[in-house]
Coordinates of C-alpha atoms and ligand atoms in Angstrom, one line a residue:
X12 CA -16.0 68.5 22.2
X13 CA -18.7 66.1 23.7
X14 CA -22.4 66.5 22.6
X15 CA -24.1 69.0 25.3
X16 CA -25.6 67.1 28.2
X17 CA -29.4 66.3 27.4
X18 CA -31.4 64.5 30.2
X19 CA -35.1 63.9 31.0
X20 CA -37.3 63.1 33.7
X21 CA -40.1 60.7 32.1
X22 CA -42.4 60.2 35.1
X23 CA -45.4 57.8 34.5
X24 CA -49.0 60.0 35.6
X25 CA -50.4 57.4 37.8
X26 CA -50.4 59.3 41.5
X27 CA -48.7 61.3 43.2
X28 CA -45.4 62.9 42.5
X29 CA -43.2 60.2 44.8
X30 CA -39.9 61.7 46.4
X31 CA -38.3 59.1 45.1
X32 CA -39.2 60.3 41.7
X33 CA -38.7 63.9 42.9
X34 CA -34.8 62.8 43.9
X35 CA -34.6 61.4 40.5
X36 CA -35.8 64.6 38.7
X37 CA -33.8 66.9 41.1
X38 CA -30.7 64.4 40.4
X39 CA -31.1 65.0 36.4
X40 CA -31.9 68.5 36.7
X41 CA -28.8 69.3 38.8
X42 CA -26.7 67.7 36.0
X43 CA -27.9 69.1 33.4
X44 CA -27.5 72.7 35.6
X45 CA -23.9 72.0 36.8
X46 CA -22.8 71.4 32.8
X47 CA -25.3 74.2 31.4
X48 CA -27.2 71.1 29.5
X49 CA -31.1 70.5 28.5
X50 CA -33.2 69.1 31.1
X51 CA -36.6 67.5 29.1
X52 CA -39.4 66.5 31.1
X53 CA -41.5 63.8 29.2
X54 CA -44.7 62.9 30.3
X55 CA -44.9 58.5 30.1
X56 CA -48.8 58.2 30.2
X57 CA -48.7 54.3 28.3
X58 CA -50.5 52.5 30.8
X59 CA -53.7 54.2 29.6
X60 CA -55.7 52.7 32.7
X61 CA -53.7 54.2 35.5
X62 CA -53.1 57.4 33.7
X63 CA -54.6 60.5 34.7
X64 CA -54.8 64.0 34.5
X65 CA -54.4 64.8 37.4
X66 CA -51.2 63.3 38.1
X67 CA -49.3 65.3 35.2
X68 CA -51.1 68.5 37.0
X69 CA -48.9 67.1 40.5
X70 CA -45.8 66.5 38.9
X71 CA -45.8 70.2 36.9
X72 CA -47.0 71.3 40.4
X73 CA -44.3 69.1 42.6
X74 CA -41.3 70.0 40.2
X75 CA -42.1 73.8 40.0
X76 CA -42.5 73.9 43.8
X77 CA -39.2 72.4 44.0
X78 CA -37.6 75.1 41.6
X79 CA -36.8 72.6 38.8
X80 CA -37.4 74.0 35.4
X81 CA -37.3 72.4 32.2
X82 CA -36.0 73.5 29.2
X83 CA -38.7 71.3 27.0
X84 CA -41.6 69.7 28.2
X85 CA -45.3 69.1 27.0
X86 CA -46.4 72.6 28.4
X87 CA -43.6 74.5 26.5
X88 CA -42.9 72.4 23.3
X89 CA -39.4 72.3 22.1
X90 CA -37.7 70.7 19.1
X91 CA -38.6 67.2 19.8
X92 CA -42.3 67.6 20.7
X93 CA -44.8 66.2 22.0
X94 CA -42.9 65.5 24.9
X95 CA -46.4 63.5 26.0
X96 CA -46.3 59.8 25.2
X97 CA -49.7 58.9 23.8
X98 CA -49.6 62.1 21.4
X99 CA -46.3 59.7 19.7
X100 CA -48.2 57.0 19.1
X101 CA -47.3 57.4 15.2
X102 CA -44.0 57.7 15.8
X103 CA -43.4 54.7 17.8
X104 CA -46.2 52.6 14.6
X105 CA -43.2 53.3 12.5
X106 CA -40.1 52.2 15.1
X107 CA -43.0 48.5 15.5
X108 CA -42.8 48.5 11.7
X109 CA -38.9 48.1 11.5
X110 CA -38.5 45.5 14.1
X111 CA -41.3 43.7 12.5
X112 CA -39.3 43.7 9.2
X113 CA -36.5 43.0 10.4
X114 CA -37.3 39.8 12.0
X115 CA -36.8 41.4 15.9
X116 CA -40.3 41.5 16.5
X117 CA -43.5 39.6 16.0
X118 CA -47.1 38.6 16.6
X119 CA -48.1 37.5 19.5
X120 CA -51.9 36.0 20.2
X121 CA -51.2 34.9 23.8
X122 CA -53.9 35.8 25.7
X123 CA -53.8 37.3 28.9
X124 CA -55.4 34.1 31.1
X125 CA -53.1 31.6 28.7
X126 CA -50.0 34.2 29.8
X127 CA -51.0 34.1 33.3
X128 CA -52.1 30.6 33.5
X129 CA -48.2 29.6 32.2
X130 CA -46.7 31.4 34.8
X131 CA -48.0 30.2 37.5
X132 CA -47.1 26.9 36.2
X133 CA -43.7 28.1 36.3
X134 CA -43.7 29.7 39.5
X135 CA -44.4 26.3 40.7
X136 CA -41.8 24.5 39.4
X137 CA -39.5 27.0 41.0
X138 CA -39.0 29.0 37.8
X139 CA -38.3 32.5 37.2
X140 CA -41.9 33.6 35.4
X141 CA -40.9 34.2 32.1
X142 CA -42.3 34.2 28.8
X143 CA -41.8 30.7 26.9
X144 CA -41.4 32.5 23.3
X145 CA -43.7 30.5 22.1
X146 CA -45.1 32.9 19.5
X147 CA -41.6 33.3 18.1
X148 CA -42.1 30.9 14.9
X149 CA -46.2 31.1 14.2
X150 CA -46.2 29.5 10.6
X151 CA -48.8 31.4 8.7
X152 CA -51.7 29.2 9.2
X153 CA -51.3 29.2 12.7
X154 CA -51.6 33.0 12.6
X155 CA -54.2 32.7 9.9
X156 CA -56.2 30.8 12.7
X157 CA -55.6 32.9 15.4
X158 CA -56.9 36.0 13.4
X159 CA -60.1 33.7 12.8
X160 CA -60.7 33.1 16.2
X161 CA -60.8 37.4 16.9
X162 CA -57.3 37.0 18.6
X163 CA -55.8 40.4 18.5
X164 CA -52.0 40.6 18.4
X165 CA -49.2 41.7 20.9
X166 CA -45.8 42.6 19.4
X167 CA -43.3 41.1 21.0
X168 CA -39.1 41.5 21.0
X169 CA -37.0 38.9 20.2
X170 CA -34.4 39.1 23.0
X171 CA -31.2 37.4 22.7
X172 CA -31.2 33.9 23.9
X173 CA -27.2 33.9 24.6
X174 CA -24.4 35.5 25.6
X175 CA -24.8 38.8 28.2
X176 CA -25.6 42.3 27.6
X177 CA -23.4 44.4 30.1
X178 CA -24.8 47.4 31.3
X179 CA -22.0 50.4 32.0
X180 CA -23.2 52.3 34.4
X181 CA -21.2 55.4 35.4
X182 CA -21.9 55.1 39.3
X183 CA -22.1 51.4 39.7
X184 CA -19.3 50.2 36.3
X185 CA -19.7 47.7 34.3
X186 CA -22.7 45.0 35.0
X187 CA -23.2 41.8 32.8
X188 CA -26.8 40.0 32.6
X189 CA -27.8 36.8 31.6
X190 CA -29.3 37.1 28.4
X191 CA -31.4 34.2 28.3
X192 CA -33.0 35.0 31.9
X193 CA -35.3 37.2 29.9
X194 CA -37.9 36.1 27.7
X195 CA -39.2 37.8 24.9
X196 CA -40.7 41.6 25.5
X197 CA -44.4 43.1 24.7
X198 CA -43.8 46.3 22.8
X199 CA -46.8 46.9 21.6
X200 CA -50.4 46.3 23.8
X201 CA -53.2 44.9 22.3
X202 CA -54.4 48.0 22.2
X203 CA -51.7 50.0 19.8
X204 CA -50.0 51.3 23.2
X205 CA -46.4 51.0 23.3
X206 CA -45.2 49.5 26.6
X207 CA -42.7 51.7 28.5
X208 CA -40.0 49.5 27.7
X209 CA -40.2 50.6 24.0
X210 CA -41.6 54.1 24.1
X211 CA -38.8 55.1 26.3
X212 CA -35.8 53.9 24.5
X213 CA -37.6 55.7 20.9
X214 CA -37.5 58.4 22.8
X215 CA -34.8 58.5 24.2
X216 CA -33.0 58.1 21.0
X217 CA -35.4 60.5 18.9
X218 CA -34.9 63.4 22.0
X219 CA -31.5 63.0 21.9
X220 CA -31.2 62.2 25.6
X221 CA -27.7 61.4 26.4
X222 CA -27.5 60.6 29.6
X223 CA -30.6 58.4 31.4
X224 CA -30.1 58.9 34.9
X225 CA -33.2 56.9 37.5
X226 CA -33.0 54.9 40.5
X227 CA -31.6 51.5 40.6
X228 CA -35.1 49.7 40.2
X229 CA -34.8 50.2 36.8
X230 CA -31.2 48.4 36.2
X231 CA -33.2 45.7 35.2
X232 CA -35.1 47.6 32.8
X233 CA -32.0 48.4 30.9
X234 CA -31.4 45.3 29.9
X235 CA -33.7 44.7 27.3
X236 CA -33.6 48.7 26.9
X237 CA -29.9 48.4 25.4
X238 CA -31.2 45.2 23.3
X239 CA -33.6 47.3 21.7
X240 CA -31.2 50.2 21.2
X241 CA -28.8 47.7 19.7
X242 CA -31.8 46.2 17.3
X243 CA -32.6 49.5 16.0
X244 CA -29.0 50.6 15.7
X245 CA -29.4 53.6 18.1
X246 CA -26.0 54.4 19.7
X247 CA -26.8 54.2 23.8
X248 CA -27.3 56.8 26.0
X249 CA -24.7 56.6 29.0
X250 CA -26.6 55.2 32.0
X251 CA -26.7 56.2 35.8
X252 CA -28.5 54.2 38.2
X253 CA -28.9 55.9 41.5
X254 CA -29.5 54.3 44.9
X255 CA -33.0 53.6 46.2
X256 CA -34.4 55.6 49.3
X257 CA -35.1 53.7 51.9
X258 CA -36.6 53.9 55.2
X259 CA -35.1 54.0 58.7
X260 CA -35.7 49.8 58.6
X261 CA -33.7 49.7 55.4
X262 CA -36.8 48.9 53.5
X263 CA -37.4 50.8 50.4
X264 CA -39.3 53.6 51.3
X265 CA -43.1 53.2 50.9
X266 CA -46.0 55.0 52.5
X267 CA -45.4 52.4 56.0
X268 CA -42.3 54.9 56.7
X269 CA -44.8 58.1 56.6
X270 CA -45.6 60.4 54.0
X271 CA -44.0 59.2 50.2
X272 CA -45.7 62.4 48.2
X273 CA -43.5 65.3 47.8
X274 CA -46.7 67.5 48.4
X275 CA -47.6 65.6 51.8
X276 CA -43.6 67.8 53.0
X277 CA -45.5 71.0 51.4
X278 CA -48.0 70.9 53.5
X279 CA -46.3 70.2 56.6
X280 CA -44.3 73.4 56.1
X281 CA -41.2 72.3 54.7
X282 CA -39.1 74.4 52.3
X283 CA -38.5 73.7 48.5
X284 CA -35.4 74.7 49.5
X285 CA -35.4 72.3 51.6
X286 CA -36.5 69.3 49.9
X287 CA -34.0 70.5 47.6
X288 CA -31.3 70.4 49.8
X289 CA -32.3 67.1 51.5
X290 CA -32.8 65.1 48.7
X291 CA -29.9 66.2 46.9
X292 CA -27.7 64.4 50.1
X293 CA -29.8 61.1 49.6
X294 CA -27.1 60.0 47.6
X295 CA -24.6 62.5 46.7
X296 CA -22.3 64.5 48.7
X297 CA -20.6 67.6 48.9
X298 CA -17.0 66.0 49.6
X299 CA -17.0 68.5 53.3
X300 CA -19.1 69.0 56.2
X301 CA -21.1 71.6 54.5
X302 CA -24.5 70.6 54.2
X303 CA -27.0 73.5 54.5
X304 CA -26.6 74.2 50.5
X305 CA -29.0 76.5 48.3
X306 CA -30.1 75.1 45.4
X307 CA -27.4 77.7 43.7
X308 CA -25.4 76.3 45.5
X309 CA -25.9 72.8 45.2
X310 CA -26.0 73.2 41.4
X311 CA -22.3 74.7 41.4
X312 CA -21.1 71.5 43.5
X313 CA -22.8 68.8 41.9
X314 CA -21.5 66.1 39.8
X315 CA -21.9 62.5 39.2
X316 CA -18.7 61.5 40.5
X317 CA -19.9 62.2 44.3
X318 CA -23.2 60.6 43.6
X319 CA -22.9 56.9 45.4
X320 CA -24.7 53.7 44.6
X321 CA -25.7 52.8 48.3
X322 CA -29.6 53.0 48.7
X323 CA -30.0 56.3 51.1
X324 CA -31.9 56.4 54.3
X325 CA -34.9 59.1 54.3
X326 CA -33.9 60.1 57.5
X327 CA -37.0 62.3 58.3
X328 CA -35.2 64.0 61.6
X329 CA -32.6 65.0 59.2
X330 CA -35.1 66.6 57.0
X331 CA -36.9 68.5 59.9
X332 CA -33.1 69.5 61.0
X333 CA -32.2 70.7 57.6
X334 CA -35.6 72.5 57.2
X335 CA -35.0 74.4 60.6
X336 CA -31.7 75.7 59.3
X337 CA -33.3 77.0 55.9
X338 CA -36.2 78.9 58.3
X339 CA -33.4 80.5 59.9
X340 CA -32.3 81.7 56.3
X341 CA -35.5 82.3 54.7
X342 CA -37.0 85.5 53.6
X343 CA -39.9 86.6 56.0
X344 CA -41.8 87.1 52.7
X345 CA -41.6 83.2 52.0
X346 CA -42.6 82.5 55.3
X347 CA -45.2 84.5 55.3
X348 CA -46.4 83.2 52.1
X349 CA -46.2 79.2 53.3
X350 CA -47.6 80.5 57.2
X351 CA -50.7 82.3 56.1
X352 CA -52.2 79.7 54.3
X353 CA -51.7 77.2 57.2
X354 CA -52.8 79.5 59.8
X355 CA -56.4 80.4 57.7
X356 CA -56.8 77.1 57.0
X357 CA -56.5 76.0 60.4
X358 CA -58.9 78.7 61.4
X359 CA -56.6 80.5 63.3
X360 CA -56.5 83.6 60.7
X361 CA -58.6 85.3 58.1
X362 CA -57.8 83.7 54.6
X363 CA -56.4 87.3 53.9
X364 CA -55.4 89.4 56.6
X365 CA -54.9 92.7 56.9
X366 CA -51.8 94.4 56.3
X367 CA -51.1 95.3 59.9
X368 CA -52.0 91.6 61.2
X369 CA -49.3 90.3 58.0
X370 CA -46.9 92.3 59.8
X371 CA -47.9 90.9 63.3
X372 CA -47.6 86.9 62.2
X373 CA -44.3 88.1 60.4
X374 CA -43.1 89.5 64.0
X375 CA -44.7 86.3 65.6
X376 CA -42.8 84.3 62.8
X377 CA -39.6 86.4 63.7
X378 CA -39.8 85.3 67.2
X379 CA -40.2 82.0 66.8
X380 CA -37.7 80.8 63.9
X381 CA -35.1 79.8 65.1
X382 CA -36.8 77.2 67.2
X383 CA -39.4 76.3 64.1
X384 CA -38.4 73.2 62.3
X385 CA -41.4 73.3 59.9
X386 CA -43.6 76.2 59.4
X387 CA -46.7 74.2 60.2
X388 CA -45.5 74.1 64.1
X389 CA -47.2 77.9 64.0
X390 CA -50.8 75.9 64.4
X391 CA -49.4 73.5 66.3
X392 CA -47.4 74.6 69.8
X393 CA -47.3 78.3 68.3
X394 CA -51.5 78.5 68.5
X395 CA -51.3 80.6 71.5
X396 CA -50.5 83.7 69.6
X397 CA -53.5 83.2 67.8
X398 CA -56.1 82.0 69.9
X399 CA -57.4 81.5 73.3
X400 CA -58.1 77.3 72.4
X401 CA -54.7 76.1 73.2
X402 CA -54.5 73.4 75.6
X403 CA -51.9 73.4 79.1
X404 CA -49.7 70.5 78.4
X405 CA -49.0 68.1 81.4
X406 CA -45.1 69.8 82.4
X407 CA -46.8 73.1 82.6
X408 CA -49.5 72.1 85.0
X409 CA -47.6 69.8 87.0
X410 CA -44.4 72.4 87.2
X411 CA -46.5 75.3 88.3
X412 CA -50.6 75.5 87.6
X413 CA -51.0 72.9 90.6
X414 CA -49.1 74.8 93.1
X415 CA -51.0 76.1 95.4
X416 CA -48.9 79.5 95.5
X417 CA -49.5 80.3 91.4
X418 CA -53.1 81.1 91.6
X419 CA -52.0 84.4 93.7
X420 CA -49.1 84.9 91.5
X421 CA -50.8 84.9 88.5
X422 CA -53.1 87.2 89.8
X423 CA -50.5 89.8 90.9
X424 CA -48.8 89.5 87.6
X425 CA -52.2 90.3 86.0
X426 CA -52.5 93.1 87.9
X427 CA -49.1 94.7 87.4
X428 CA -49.5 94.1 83.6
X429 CA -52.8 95.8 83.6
X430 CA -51.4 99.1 85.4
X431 CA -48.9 99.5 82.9
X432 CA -49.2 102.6 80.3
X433 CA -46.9 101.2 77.7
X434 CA -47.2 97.8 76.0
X435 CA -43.2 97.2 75.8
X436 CA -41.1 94.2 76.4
X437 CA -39.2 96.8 78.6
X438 CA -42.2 97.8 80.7
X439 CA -43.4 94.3 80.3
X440 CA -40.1 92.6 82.0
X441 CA -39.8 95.4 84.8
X442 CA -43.4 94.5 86.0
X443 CA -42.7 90.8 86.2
X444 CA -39.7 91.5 88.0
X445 CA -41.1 93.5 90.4
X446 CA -43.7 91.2 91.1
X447 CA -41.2 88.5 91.8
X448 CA -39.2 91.4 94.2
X449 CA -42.4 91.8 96.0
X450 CA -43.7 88.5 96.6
X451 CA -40.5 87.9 97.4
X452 CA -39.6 84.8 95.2
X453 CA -37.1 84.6 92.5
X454 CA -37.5 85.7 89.0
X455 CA -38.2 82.4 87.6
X456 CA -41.1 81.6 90.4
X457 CA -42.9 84.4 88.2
X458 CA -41.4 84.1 84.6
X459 CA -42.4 80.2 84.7
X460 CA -45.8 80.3 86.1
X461 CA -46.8 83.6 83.6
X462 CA -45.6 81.5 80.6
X463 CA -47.4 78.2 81.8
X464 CA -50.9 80.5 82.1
X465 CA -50.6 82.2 78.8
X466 CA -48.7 79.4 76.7
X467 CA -49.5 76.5 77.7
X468 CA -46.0 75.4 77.9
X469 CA -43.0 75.6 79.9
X470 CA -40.8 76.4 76.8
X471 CA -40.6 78.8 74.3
X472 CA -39.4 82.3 72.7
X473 CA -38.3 84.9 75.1
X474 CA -41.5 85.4 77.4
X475 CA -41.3 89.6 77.2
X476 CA -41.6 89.3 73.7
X477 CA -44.2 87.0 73.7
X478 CA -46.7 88.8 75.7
X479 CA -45.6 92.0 74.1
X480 CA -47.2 90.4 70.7
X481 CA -49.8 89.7 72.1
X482 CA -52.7 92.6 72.8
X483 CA -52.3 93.8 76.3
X484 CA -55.6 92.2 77.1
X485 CA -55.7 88.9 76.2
X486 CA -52.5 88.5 78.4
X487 CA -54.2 90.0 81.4
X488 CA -57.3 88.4 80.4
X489 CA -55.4 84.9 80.5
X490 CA -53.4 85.4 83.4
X491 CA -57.1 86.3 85.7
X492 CA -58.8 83.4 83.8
X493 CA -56.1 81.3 84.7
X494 CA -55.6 82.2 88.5
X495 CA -59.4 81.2 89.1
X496 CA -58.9 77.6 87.1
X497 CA -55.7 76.6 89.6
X498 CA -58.4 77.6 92.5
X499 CA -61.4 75.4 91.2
X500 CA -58.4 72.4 90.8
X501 CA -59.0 72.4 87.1
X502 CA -55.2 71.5 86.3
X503 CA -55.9 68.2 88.2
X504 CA -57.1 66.7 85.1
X505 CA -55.2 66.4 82.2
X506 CA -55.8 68.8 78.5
X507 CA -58.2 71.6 79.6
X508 CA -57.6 74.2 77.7
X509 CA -58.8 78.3 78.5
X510 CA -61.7 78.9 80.5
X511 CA -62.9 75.3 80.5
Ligands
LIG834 N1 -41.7 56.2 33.4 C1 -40.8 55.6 34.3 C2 -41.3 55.7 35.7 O1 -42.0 56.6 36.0 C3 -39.4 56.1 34.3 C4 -38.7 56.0 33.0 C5 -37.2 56.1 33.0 O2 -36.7 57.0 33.8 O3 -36.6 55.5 32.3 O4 -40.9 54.9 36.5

């Protein structure tokens, strides 16, 4: 029988948990899930400037709010901790040491200007910037005199000067690279840090990772990754490059196409379930039409076999689409969760409300999914339900708050509403309709006009409902207030909103 699937997610802490890196981790994670394997997450702080605290808090923050576990992990331990790069710096003194015997690594005292200084020489002859190897054969006394000068080493890798390393990929095949396109690695930093190149391979031998699944910017990586592998002796982990996200111009996707940070779709209202779902299709497929998947679901489907090596588009309609179709699903109880939140923070609701005013946004919410493609549209064209600041968009005044007839309308509604005994959508849609009878107009000559005063809009959730949510008052309130602003010509103007 095969060895049990191990996989990691290694994110480096410096920002932001990206979606790309959030499609990688979900990718992994799925794996692991579909074949009942270990899913490691391994924190890859060695660029000790950019590091930060911070960022390891987003990522545990971006991959729990996503619903991806992990089965070891800084936070948790496991049988191969630390899972946190620059608590192993011991273990990768020892992995320096044996290249360094070995004659597969050595000294380097090239100094950061001197490295810099010979590139761009080389960019200008039209050269791929490179390292020239030069440290490769130091005799003694050369080293002797760098030491005397304060130099302090590098270590380097001796890559292979010939020949091709041939990467097999299980999504793309096999790939062969040039070997001597790549000059000779740093390993170690100046300052005892590995580099990522050698930290991740140690450790991804040491954690027993057998499969190393990350997007296709890194195919280049793997080169010298396998090189090392095959200096230390380490067998090779089987490798999966996925394709890169891109945006709608079929760039890779950077912050010019709109949000990049998983959190930035958390705070617009979007699902986990969501992202989940969304990502999961950058990339792979289910092999039908079905595309509104649980994670559950998802998980049961997913293999590598499906996943494809075309870059994806992060088609952010699609992802507004999909999250409309989990709202539709959702518990009320999630939505309440991700609305109240919002709502207080946009001022439009006490940071905790009472019982009985939970259960009123959870009827507003009730009335309004299936038209709400992200929760955050609640404080957006949804503000109306909770406050008398919403502005009359330019359809609704030209449609009906600029006739000259809708002033008198409005104020026979009002009326009519404010005789009524019982607040019910029943009692509510009889007096509208007999206001329309009596006046002598159709239905819709009332309907339209009432939603324009007291919405804003000309479109919306079923307009008995709506003014049966909201307290008998305010709607009378809004229709009178209303009727005198189309008689002082306050609709001429565009955006006024109530009263104003
Ligand atoms: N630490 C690397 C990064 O954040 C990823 C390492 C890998 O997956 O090999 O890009």
């Amino acid at each position: 029988m095969a060895d049990p699937i191990r996989v990691r997610f290694a994110p480096s802490p410096t920002g932001s948990l990206h979606v790309g890196h959030a499609h990688t981790a979900l990718f992994n994670w799925l794996f692991a899930r579909h074949h009942g394997g270990t899913f490691i997450l391994r924190i890859e702080d060695t660029d000790e400037v950019r590091s930060t605290e911070e960022s390891v808090s987003a990522i545990y923050e971006g991959l729990r709010w996503l619903g991806l576990d992990w089965d070891e992990g800084p936070d948790i331990g496991g049988p191969h901790a630390p899972y946190i790069q620059s608590e192993r710096l011991d273990v990768y003194e020892e992995h320096y040491r044996k290249l360094l015997e070995s004659g597969r690594a050595y000294y380097c005292y090239c100094s950061p200007e001197e490295l810099e200084e010979r590139r761009e020489i080389m960019r200008a002859r039209g050269l791929p910037p490179r390292y020239d190897n030069r440290c490769r054969s130091l005799s003694d006394a050369q080293r002797a005199a760098f030491e005397a000068e304060g130099r302090k080493p590098a270590v380097r890798f001796r890559m292979k000067d010939h020949g091709s390393t041939v990467i097999r990929d299980l999504i793309r095949g096999d790939m062969p690279y040039d070997n001597s396109l790549i000059g000779d690695l740093i390993i170690r930093k100046t300052s005892g840090f590995p580099t990522y190149h050698f930290s991740v391979v140690v450790d991804d031998h040491l954690m027993d990772v057998t499969h190393v699944i990350r997007g296709e910017d890194h195919i280049s990586n793997t080169v010298p990754h396998l090189q090392l592998m095959e200096a230390f002796g380490f067998e090779p982990p089987r490798h999966a490059h996925l394709g890169l996200l891109m945006g709608p111009d079929r760039t890779k996707l950077s912050s010019r196409h709109g949000a990049t940070d998983l959190a930035a779709y958390r705070r617009m209202g979007m699902l986990p379930q969501t992202m989940a779902n969304f990502l999961a299709l950058l990339g792979w497929s289910t092999g039908d039409d079905e595309e509104i998947l649980s994670i559950g679901g998802i998980v049961e489907r997913f293999d590598l076999d499906r996943v494809s090596k075309a870059p994806s588009v992060f088609d952010f309609g699609k992802c507004e689409f999909i999250n409309g179709q989990h709202i539709r699903l959702a518990s009320l109880e999630q939505l309440l969760d991700i609305a109240v939140p919002m709502l207080a923070e946009a001022g439009l609701l006490e940071a905790t409300p009472s019982a009985d005013d939970r259960v009123w946004v959870g009827r507003v919410i009730d009335l309004m999914r299936d038209r709400m493609r992200t929760v955050g549209v609640l404080t957006d064209w949804g503000r109306y339900f909770f406050t008398d600041e919403y502005e009359f968009e330019e359809r609704a005044r030209e449609k009906w708050l600029r006739k000259p007839e809708t002033a008198d309308t409005l104020d026979a509604l009002a009326e009519a509403l404010e005789a009524l005994p019982d607040w019910t959508v029943e009692a509510i849609e009889g007096a509208v309709r007999n206001v329309a009878e009596q006046r002598g107009i159709g239905g819709g000559k009332a309907i339209h006009p009432c939603r324009a005063a007291v919405t804003g809009t000309t479109v919306g959730p079923s307009l008995f409902h709506l003014l049966e949510l909201l307290p008998h008052a305010t709607v009378v309130g809004r229709l009178r207030l209303v009727a005198e602003m189309c008689r002082a010509g306050a609709f001429d103007e565009p955006g006024p909103t109530l009263g104003e």
